[in-house]
Amino acid sequence: MGVVVLHGFGGSPATVRPLAEALVGAGYSVEVPRLPGHGTSVDDMVPTRFADWWAAAEQAYFRLAARCQDVVVAGCSMGGALAVRLAARHPEVAALVCVNPMARPVDPALTEMVGLMVDAGEVVTPAGSPDLADPDAHEPAYDAVPLAALVSLHRALEELQPELGRVACPVLVMTSAQDHVVDPADSDHLAAQVTGPVERVTLHRSYHVATL
């Protein structure tokens, strides 16, 4: 069995490395793609869009499916949204695992505000510190957010809504009790909309970046 593990917006494979290493140790074949524009410099992310990240995620799925009979798709944050789309568009997916996933549409007023910033010529805005509960943990994430890329994510979450009901495989949703980035209500929304059996796990010792 194989597992595709997808990191989030502005992150990198390092964000999900502990999970990937645990899966490899348990005998699974694992693909952890570095999404375009991630894990290098924020300048590399500026021209990328959700369509680029989706293409990389789907290619990782195809690579793993070519050598594994059964494939699980897993993702954290935006990676969860990508994993949901994989499960919706590829019904042969064995199971879906989401950790603090983005699953609901963003407030249209926020998307409009970010769009106005882009129209005004702003390229990036400062990013907050990674949302980590462990004071000794470190996430090598960008210190700025590319605004046009963010708008593309917001639009993709809106477009994802009709696809949620097409997820018929078993679903595991892991949600931090305290998440300062993605509202736990996103997990509730996902669990309510998919048609496959759902298992819920609450993470009491993690914030948004639950994999570190």
PDB file of C-alpha atoms in Angstrom:
ATOM      1  CA  MET A   1       0.000   0.000   0.000  1.00  0.00           C
ATOM      2  CA  GLY A   2       1.153   3.517  -0.742  1.00  0.00           C
ATOM      3  CA  VAL A   3       0.454   6.897   0.833  1.00  0.00           C
ATOM      4  CA  VAL A   4       0.688  10.320  -0.792  1.00  0.00           C
ATOM      5  CA  VAL A   5       1.414  12.940   1.887  1.00  0.00           C
ATOM      6  CA  LEU A   6       0.777  16.579   0.960  1.00  0.00           C
ATOM      7  CA  HIS A   7       2.057  19.636   2.822  1.00  0.00           C
ATOM      8  CA  GLY A   8       0.282  22.950   3.180  1.00  0.00           C
ATOM      9  CA  PHE A   9       0.401  26.471   1.749  1.00  0.00           C
ATOM     10  CA  GLY A  10       3.826  28.050   2.249  1.00  0.00           C
ATOM     11  CA  GLY A  11       5.220  24.905   3.841  1.00  0.00           C
ATOM     12  CA  SER A  12       7.424  22.147   2.476  1.00  0.00           C
ATOM     13  CA  PRO A  13       7.912  18.382   2.735  1.00  0.00           C
ATOM     14  CA  ALA A  14       9.764  19.063   5.997  1.00  0.00           C
ATOM     15  CA  THR A  15       6.411  19.961   7.548  1.00  0.00           C
ATOM     16  CA  VAL A  16       5.121  16.412   7.085  1.00  0.00           C
ATOM     17  CA  ARG A  17       8.439  14.577   7.329  1.00  0.00           C
ATOM     18  CA  PRO A  18       7.745  12.948  10.740  1.00  0.00           C
ATOM     19  CA  LEU A  19       4.485  11.514   9.407  1.00  0.00           C
ATOM     20  CA  ALA A  20       6.108  10.318   6.194  1.00  0.00           C
ATOM     21  CA  GLU A  21       9.000   8.704   8.070  1.00  0.00           C
ATOM     22  CA  ALA A  22       6.580   6.915  10.399  1.00  0.00           C
ATOM     23  CA  LEU A  23       4.691   5.541   7.402  1.00  0.00           C
ATOM     24  CA  VAL A  24       7.897   4.357   5.732  1.00  0.00           C
ATOM     25  CA  GLY A  25       8.908   2.708   8.995  1.00  0.00           C
ATOM     26  CA  ALA A  26       5.579   0.885   9.042  1.00  0.00           C
ATOM     27  CA  GLY A  27       6.266  -0.531   5.593  1.00  0.00           C
ATOM     28  CA  TYR A  28       4.286   1.804   3.337  1.00  0.00           C
ATOM     29  CA  SER A  29       5.508   3.250   0.064  1.00  0.00           C
ATOM     30  CA  VAL A  30       5.336   7.032   0.389  1.00  0.00           C
ATOM     31  CA  GLU A  31       5.338  10.008  -1.979  1.00  0.00           C
ATOM     32  CA  VAL A  32       5.870  13.470  -0.480  1.00  0.00           C
ATOM     33  CA  PRO A  33       5.924  15.939  -3.362  1.00  0.00           C
ATOM     34  CA  ARG A  34       7.351  19.405  -2.923  1.00  0.00           C
ATOM     35  CA  LEU A  35       4.595  21.577  -4.322  1.00  0.00           C
ATOM     36  CA  PRO A  36       5.737  24.130  -6.941  1.00  0.00           C
ATOM     37  CA  GLY A  37       7.139  27.307  -5.422  1.00  0.00           C
ATOM     38  CA  HIS A  38       7.448  25.776  -1.961  1.00  0.00           C
ATOM     39  CA  GLY A  39      10.506  24.871   0.064  1.00  0.00           C
ATOM     40  CA  THR A  40      12.886  27.250  -1.723  1.00  0.00           C
ATOM     41  CA  SER A  41      12.202  30.997  -1.615  1.00  0.00           C
ATOM     42  CA  VAL A  42       9.015  33.004  -1.507  1.00  0.00           C
ATOM     43  CA  ASP A  43      10.013  34.564  -4.848  1.00  0.00           C
ATOM     44  CA  ASP A  44       9.604  31.119  -6.399  1.00  0.00           C
ATOM     45  CA  MET A  45       6.072  30.868  -5.032  1.00  0.00           C
ATOM     46  CA  VAL A  46       4.892  34.261  -6.300  1.00  0.00           C
ATOM     47  CA  PRO A  47       4.043  33.098  -9.860  1.00  0.00           C
ATOM     48  CA  THR A  48       2.510  29.764  -8.816  1.00  0.00           C
ATOM     49  CA  ARG A  49      -1.193  29.045  -8.418  1.00  0.00           C
ATOM     50  CA  PHE A  50      -3.423  26.313  -7.019  1.00  0.00           C
ATOM     51  CA  ALA A  51      -3.524  24.661 -10.445  1.00  0.00           C
ATOM     52  CA  ASP A  52       0.249  24.140 -10.238  1.00  0.00           C
ATOM     53  CA  TRP A  53       0.026  22.575  -6.772  1.00  0.00           C
ATOM     54  CA  TRP A  54      -2.852  20.373  -7.875  1.00  0.00           C
ATOM     55  CA  ALA A  55      -0.900  19.134 -10.900  1.00  0.00           C
ATOM     56  CA  ALA A  56       2.046  18.180  -8.679  1.00  0.00           C
ATOM     57  CA  ALA A  57      -0.223  16.394  -6.204  1.00  0.00           C
ATOM     58  CA  GLU A  58      -1.969  14.437  -8.944  1.00  0.00           C
ATOM     59  CA  GLN A  59       1.337  13.456 -10.556  1.00  0.00           C
ATOM     60  CA  ALA A  60       2.552  12.148  -7.186  1.00  0.00           C
ATOM     61  CA  TYR A  61      -0.634  10.090  -6.958  1.00  0.00           C
ATOM     62  CA  PHE A  62      -0.103   8.664 -10.450  1.00  0.00           C
ATOM     63  CA  ARG A  63       3.512   7.744  -9.646  1.00  0.00           C
ATOM     64  CA  LEU A  64       2.468   5.877  -6.536  1.00  0.00           C
ATOM     65  CA  ALA A  65      -0.554   4.219  -8.152  1.00  0.00           C
ATOM     66  CA  ALA A  66       1.762   2.853 -10.847  1.00  0.00           C
ATOM     67  CA  ARG A  67       3.601   0.768  -8.262  1.00  0.00           C
ATOM     68  CA  CYS A  68       1.020   0.221  -5.503  1.00  0.00           C
ATOM     69  CA  GLN A  69      -2.317  -1.546  -5.825  1.00  0.00           C
ATOM     70  CA  ASP A  70      -3.887   0.566  -3.073  1.00  0.00           C
ATOM     71  CA  VAL A  71      -3.145   4.238  -2.430  1.00  0.00           C
ATOM     72  CA  VAL A  72      -4.176   6.415   0.510  1.00  0.00           C
ATOM     73  CA  VAL A  73      -4.089  10.190   0.074  1.00  0.00           C
ATOM     74  CA  ALA A  74      -3.229  12.341   3.084  1.00  0.00           C
ATOM     75  CA  GLY A  75      -2.761  16.050   3.564  1.00  0.00           C
ATOM     76  CA  CYS A  76      -2.384  18.805   6.105  1.00  0.00           C
ATOM     77  CA  SER A  77      -4.079  22.197   5.796  1.00  0.00           C
ATOM     78  CA  MET A  78      -4.108  23.086   2.084  1.00  0.00           C
ATOM     79  CA  GLY A  79      -2.652  19.641   1.496  1.00  0.00           C
ATOM     80  CA  GLY A  80      -5.897  18.335   2.947  1.00  0.00           C
ATOM     81  CA  ALA A  81      -7.863  20.206   0.282  1.00  0.00           C
ATOM     82  CA  LEU A  82      -5.625  18.710  -2.395  1.00  0.00           C
ATOM     83  CA  ALA A  83      -6.101  15.242  -0.907  1.00  0.00           C
ATOM     84  CA  VAL A  84      -9.875  15.727  -0.890  1.00  0.00           C
ATOM     85  CA  ARG A  85      -9.812  16.605  -4.575  1.00  0.00           C
ATOM     86  CA  LEU A  86      -7.722  13.509  -5.309  1.00  0.00           C
ATOM     87  CA  ALA A  87     -10.219  11.297  -3.486  1.00  0.00           C
ATOM     88  CA  ALA A  88     -13.133  12.967  -5.268  1.00  0.00           C
ATOM     89  CA  ARG A  89     -11.669  12.704  -8.759  1.00  0.00           C
ATOM     90  CA  HIS A  90     -10.086   9.275  -8.370  1.00  0.00           C
ATOM     91  CA  PRO A  91     -12.693   6.948  -6.824  1.00  0.00           C
ATOM     92  CA  GLU A  92     -10.141   4.133  -6.678  1.00  0.00           C
ATOM     93  CA  VAL A  93      -8.371   5.943  -3.798  1.00  0.00           C
ATOM     94  CA  ALA A  94      -8.343   3.544  -0.839  1.00  0.00           C
ATOM     95  CA  ALA A  95      -8.779   6.135   1.915  1.00  0.00           C
ATOM     96  CA  LEU A  96      -8.457   9.837   2.705  1.00  0.00           C
ATOM     97  CA  VAL A  97      -6.611  11.244   5.725  1.00  0.00           C
ATOM     98  CA  CYS A  98      -6.863  14.955   6.548  1.00  0.00           C
ATOM     99  CA  VAL A  99      -5.066  16.824   9.323  1.00  0.00           C
ATOM    100  CA  ASN A 100      -6.547  20.257  10.084  1.00  0.00           C
ATOM    101  CA  PRO A 101      -7.763  20.516   6.491  1.00  0.00           C
ATOM    102  CA  MET A 102      -8.936  23.583   4.646  1.00  0.00           C
ATOM    103  CA  ALA A 103     -12.400  22.559   3.482  1.00  0.00           C
ATOM    104  CA  ARG A 104     -14.780  25.536   3.651  1.00  0.00           C
ATOM    105  CA  PRO A 105     -14.965  28.585   1.401  1.00  0.00           C
ATOM    106  CA  VAL A 106     -13.127  31.626   2.705  1.00  0.00           C
ATOM    107  CA  ASP A 107     -15.129  34.737   3.605  1.00  0.00           C
ATOM    108  CA  PRO A 108     -15.694  36.498   0.246  1.00  0.00           C
ATOM    109  CA  ALA A 109     -14.877  39.834   1.879  1.00  0.00           C
ATOM    110  CA  LEU A 110     -11.394  38.553   2.719  1.00  0.00           C
ATOM    111  CA  THR A 111     -10.836  37.279  -0.804  1.00  0.00           C
ATOM    112  CA  GLU A 112     -11.994  40.625  -2.177  1.00  0.00           C
ATOM    113  CA  MET A 113      -9.644  42.495   0.148  1.00  0.00           C
ATOM    114  CA  VAL A 114      -6.659  40.391  -0.904  1.00  0.00           C
ATOM    115  CA  GLY A 115      -7.653  40.850  -4.537  1.00  0.00           C
ATOM    116  CA  LEU A 116      -7.666  44.618  -4.082  1.00  0.00           C
ATOM    117  CA  MET A 117      -4.166  44.420  -2.607  1.00  0.00           C
ATOM    118  CA  VAL A 118      -3.039  42.501  -5.693  1.00  0.00           C
ATOM    119  CA  ASP A 119      -4.702  45.052  -7.972  1.00  0.00           C
ATOM    120  CA  ALA A 120      -2.851  47.797  -6.094  1.00  0.00           C
ATOM    121  CA  GLY A 121       0.458  46.167  -6.975  1.00  0.00           C
ATOM    122  CA  GLU A 122       1.224  44.398  -3.698  1.00  0.00           C
ATOM    123  CA  VAL A 123       2.999  41.091  -4.251  1.00  0.00           C
ATOM    124  CA  VAL A 124       3.472  39.656  -0.759  1.00  0.00           C
ATOM    125  CA  THR A 125       2.382  40.351   2.787  1.00  0.00           C
ATOM    126  CA  PRO A 126       4.165  39.316   6.007  1.00  0.00           C
ATOM    127  CA  ALA A 127       3.303  35.864   7.323  1.00  0.00           C
ATOM    128  CA  GLY A 128       2.740  35.052  10.962  1.00  0.00           C
ATOM    129  CA  SER A 129       4.797  32.576  12.943  1.00  0.00           C
ATOM    130  CA  PRO A 130       4.079  28.866  12.382  1.00  0.00           C
ATOM    131  CA  ASP A 131       1.256  27.671  14.651  1.00  0.00           C
ATOM    132  CA  LEU A 132       3.163  25.095  16.714  1.00  0.00           C
ATOM    133  CA  ALA A 133       2.244  23.843  20.170  1.00  0.00           C
ATOM    134  CA  ASP A 134       5.686  22.344  20.824  1.00  0.00           C
ATOM    135  CA  PRO A 135       8.082  25.200  21.733  1.00  0.00           C
ATOM    136  CA  ASP A 136      11.019  23.097  20.555  1.00  0.00           C
ATOM    137  CA  ALA A 137       9.533  22.373  17.137  1.00  0.00           C
ATOM    138  CA  HIS A 138      10.500  24.338  14.043  1.00  0.00           C
ATOM    139  CA  GLU A 139       8.753  24.609  10.698  1.00  0.00           C
ATOM    140  CA  PRO A 140      10.892  25.952   7.830  1.00  0.00           C
ATOM    141  CA  ALA A 141       8.099  28.055   6.330  1.00  0.00           C
ATOM    142  CA  TYR A 142       8.124  31.319   4.392  1.00  0.00           C
ATOM    143  CA  ASP A 143       7.966  34.617   6.263  1.00  0.00           C
ATOM    144  CA  ALA A 144       5.758  36.183   3.588  1.00  0.00           C
ATOM    145  CA  VAL A 145       2.566  35.206   1.777  1.00  0.00           C
ATOM    146  CA  PRO A 146       2.301  35.672  -2.012  1.00  0.00           C
ATOM    147  CA  LEU A 147      -1.046  37.416  -2.422  1.00  0.00           C
ATOM    148  CA  ALA A 148      -2.081  36.292  -5.904  1.00  0.00           C
ATOM    149  CA  ALA A 149      -1.272  32.711  -4.958  1.00  0.00           C
ATOM    150  CA  LEU A 150      -3.447  33.126  -1.867  1.00  0.00           C
ATOM    151  CA  VAL A 151      -6.359  34.357  -3.982  1.00  0.00           C
ATOM    152  CA  SER A 152      -6.023  31.254  -6.150  1.00  0.00           C
ATOM    153  CA  LEU A 153      -6.286  29.108  -3.022  1.00  0.00           C
ATOM    154  CA  HIS A 154      -9.418  30.934  -1.896  1.00  0.00           C
ATOM    155  CA  ARG A 155     -11.040  30.380  -5.283  1.00  0.00           C
ATOM    156  CA  ALA A 156     -10.048  26.717  -5.295  1.00  0.00           C
ATOM    157  CA  LEU A 157     -11.725  26.165  -1.924  1.00  0.00           C
ATOM    158  CA  GLU A 158     -14.941  27.581  -3.366  1.00  0.00           C
ATOM    159  CA  GLU A 159     -14.646  25.303  -6.397  1.00  0.00           C
ATOM    160  CA  LEU A 160     -13.987  22.311  -4.132  1.00  0.00           C
ATOM    161  CA  GLN A 161     -17.438  22.417  -2.525  1.00  0.00           C
ATOM    162  CA  PRO A 162     -19.356  20.393  -5.163  1.00  0.00           C
ATOM    163  CA  GLU A 163     -16.643  17.730  -5.042  1.00  0.00           C
ATOM    164  CA  LEU A 164     -16.899  16.965  -1.326  1.00  0.00           C
ATOM    165  CA  GLY A 165     -19.921  14.732  -1.814  1.00  0.00           C
ATOM    166  CA  ARG A 166     -18.035  12.629  -4.357  1.00  0.00           C
ATOM    167  CA  VAL A 167     -15.620  11.359  -1.699  1.00  0.00           C
ATOM    168  CA  ALA A 168     -16.920   7.846  -1.041  1.00  0.00           C
ATOM    169  CA  CYS A 169     -13.811   6.191   0.412  1.00  0.00           C
ATOM    170  CA  PRO A 170     -13.188   5.867   4.171  1.00  0.00           C
ATOM    171  CA  VAL A 171     -12.113   9.194   5.669  1.00  0.00           C
ATOM    172  CA  LEU A 172     -10.021   9.959   8.756  1.00  0.00           C
ATOM    173  CA  VAL A 173     -10.206  13.569   9.918  1.00  0.00           C
ATOM    174  CA  MET A 174      -7.715  14.648  12.583  1.00  0.00           C
ATOM    175  CA  THR A 175      -8.408  18.032  14.139  1.00  0.00           C
ATOM    176  CA  SER A 176      -6.471  20.055  16.699  1.00  0.00           C
ATOM    177  CA  ALA A 177      -8.624  21.320  19.540  1.00  0.00           C
ATOM    178  CA  GLN A 178      -6.736  24.615  19.249  1.00  0.00           C
ATOM    179  CA  ASP A 179      -5.949  25.786  15.729  1.00  0.00           C
ATOM    180  CA  HIS A 180      -5.114  29.440  15.133  1.00  0.00           C
ATOM    181  CA  VAL A 181      -4.922  29.146  11.330  1.00  0.00           C
ATOM    182  CA  VAL A 182      -7.783  26.950  10.108  1.00  0.00           C
ATOM    183  CA  ASP A 183     -11.050  26.882  12.035  1.00  0.00           C
ATOM    184  CA  PRO A 184     -11.873  23.361  13.311  1.00  0.00           C
ATOM    185  CA  ALA A 185     -15.267  23.963  11.704  1.00  0.00           C
ATOM    186  CA  ASP A 186     -13.562  23.129   8.396  1.00  0.00           C
ATOM    187  CA  SER A 187     -13.100  19.582   9.667  1.00  0.00           C
ATOM    188  CA  ASP A 188     -16.743  19.455  10.718  1.00  0.00           C
ATOM    189  CA  HIS A 189     -17.809  20.650   7.277  1.00  0.00           C
ATOM    190  CA  LEU A 190     -15.683  18.051   5.520  1.00  0.00           C
ATOM    191  CA  ALA A 191     -16.958  15.233   7.728  1.00  0.00           C
ATOM    192  CA  ALA A 192     -20.555  16.266   7.083  1.00  0.00           C
ATOM    193  CA  GLN A 193     -20.215  16.566   3.299  1.00  0.00           C
ATOM    194  CA  VAL A 194     -18.341  13.415   2.259  1.00  0.00           C
ATOM    195  CA  THR A 195     -20.368  10.272   1.593  1.00  0.00           C
ATOM    196  CA  GLY A 196     -17.824   7.711   2.787  1.00  0.00           C
ATOM    197  CA  PRO A 197     -17.513   6.497   6.395  1.00  0.00           C
ATOM    198  CA  VAL A 198     -15.798   9.064   8.616  1.00  0.00           C
ATOM    199  CA  GLU A 199     -13.623   8.627  11.697  1.00  0.00           C
ATOM    200  CA  ARG A 200     -12.787  11.695  13.782  1.00  0.00           C
ATOM    201  CA  VAL A 201      -9.768  12.167  16.049  1.00  0.00           C
ATOM    202  CA  THR A 202      -9.231  15.251  18.225  1.00  0.00           C
ATOM    203  CA  LEU A 203      -5.620  16.301  18.800  1.00  0.00           C
ATOM    204  CA  HIS A 204      -5.270  17.885  22.226  1.00  0.00           C
ATOM    205  CA  ARG A 205      -1.513  18.570  22.208  1.00  0.00           C
ATOM    206  CA  SER A 206      -1.143  20.216  18.814  1.00  0.00           C
ATOM    207  CA  TYR A 207      -1.973  23.491  17.113  1.00  0.00           C
ATOM    208  CA  HIS A 208      -2.355  23.896  13.347  1.00  0.00           C
ATOM    209  CA  VAL A 209       0.952  22.272  12.394  1.00  0.00           C
ATOM    210  CA  ALA A 210       0.111  18.977  14.054  1.00  0.00           C
ATOM    211  CA  THR A 211       2.744  16.981  12.190  1.00  0.00           C
ATOM    212  CA  LEU A 212       5.635  18.655  14.061  1.00  0.00           C
TER     213      LEU A 212
END
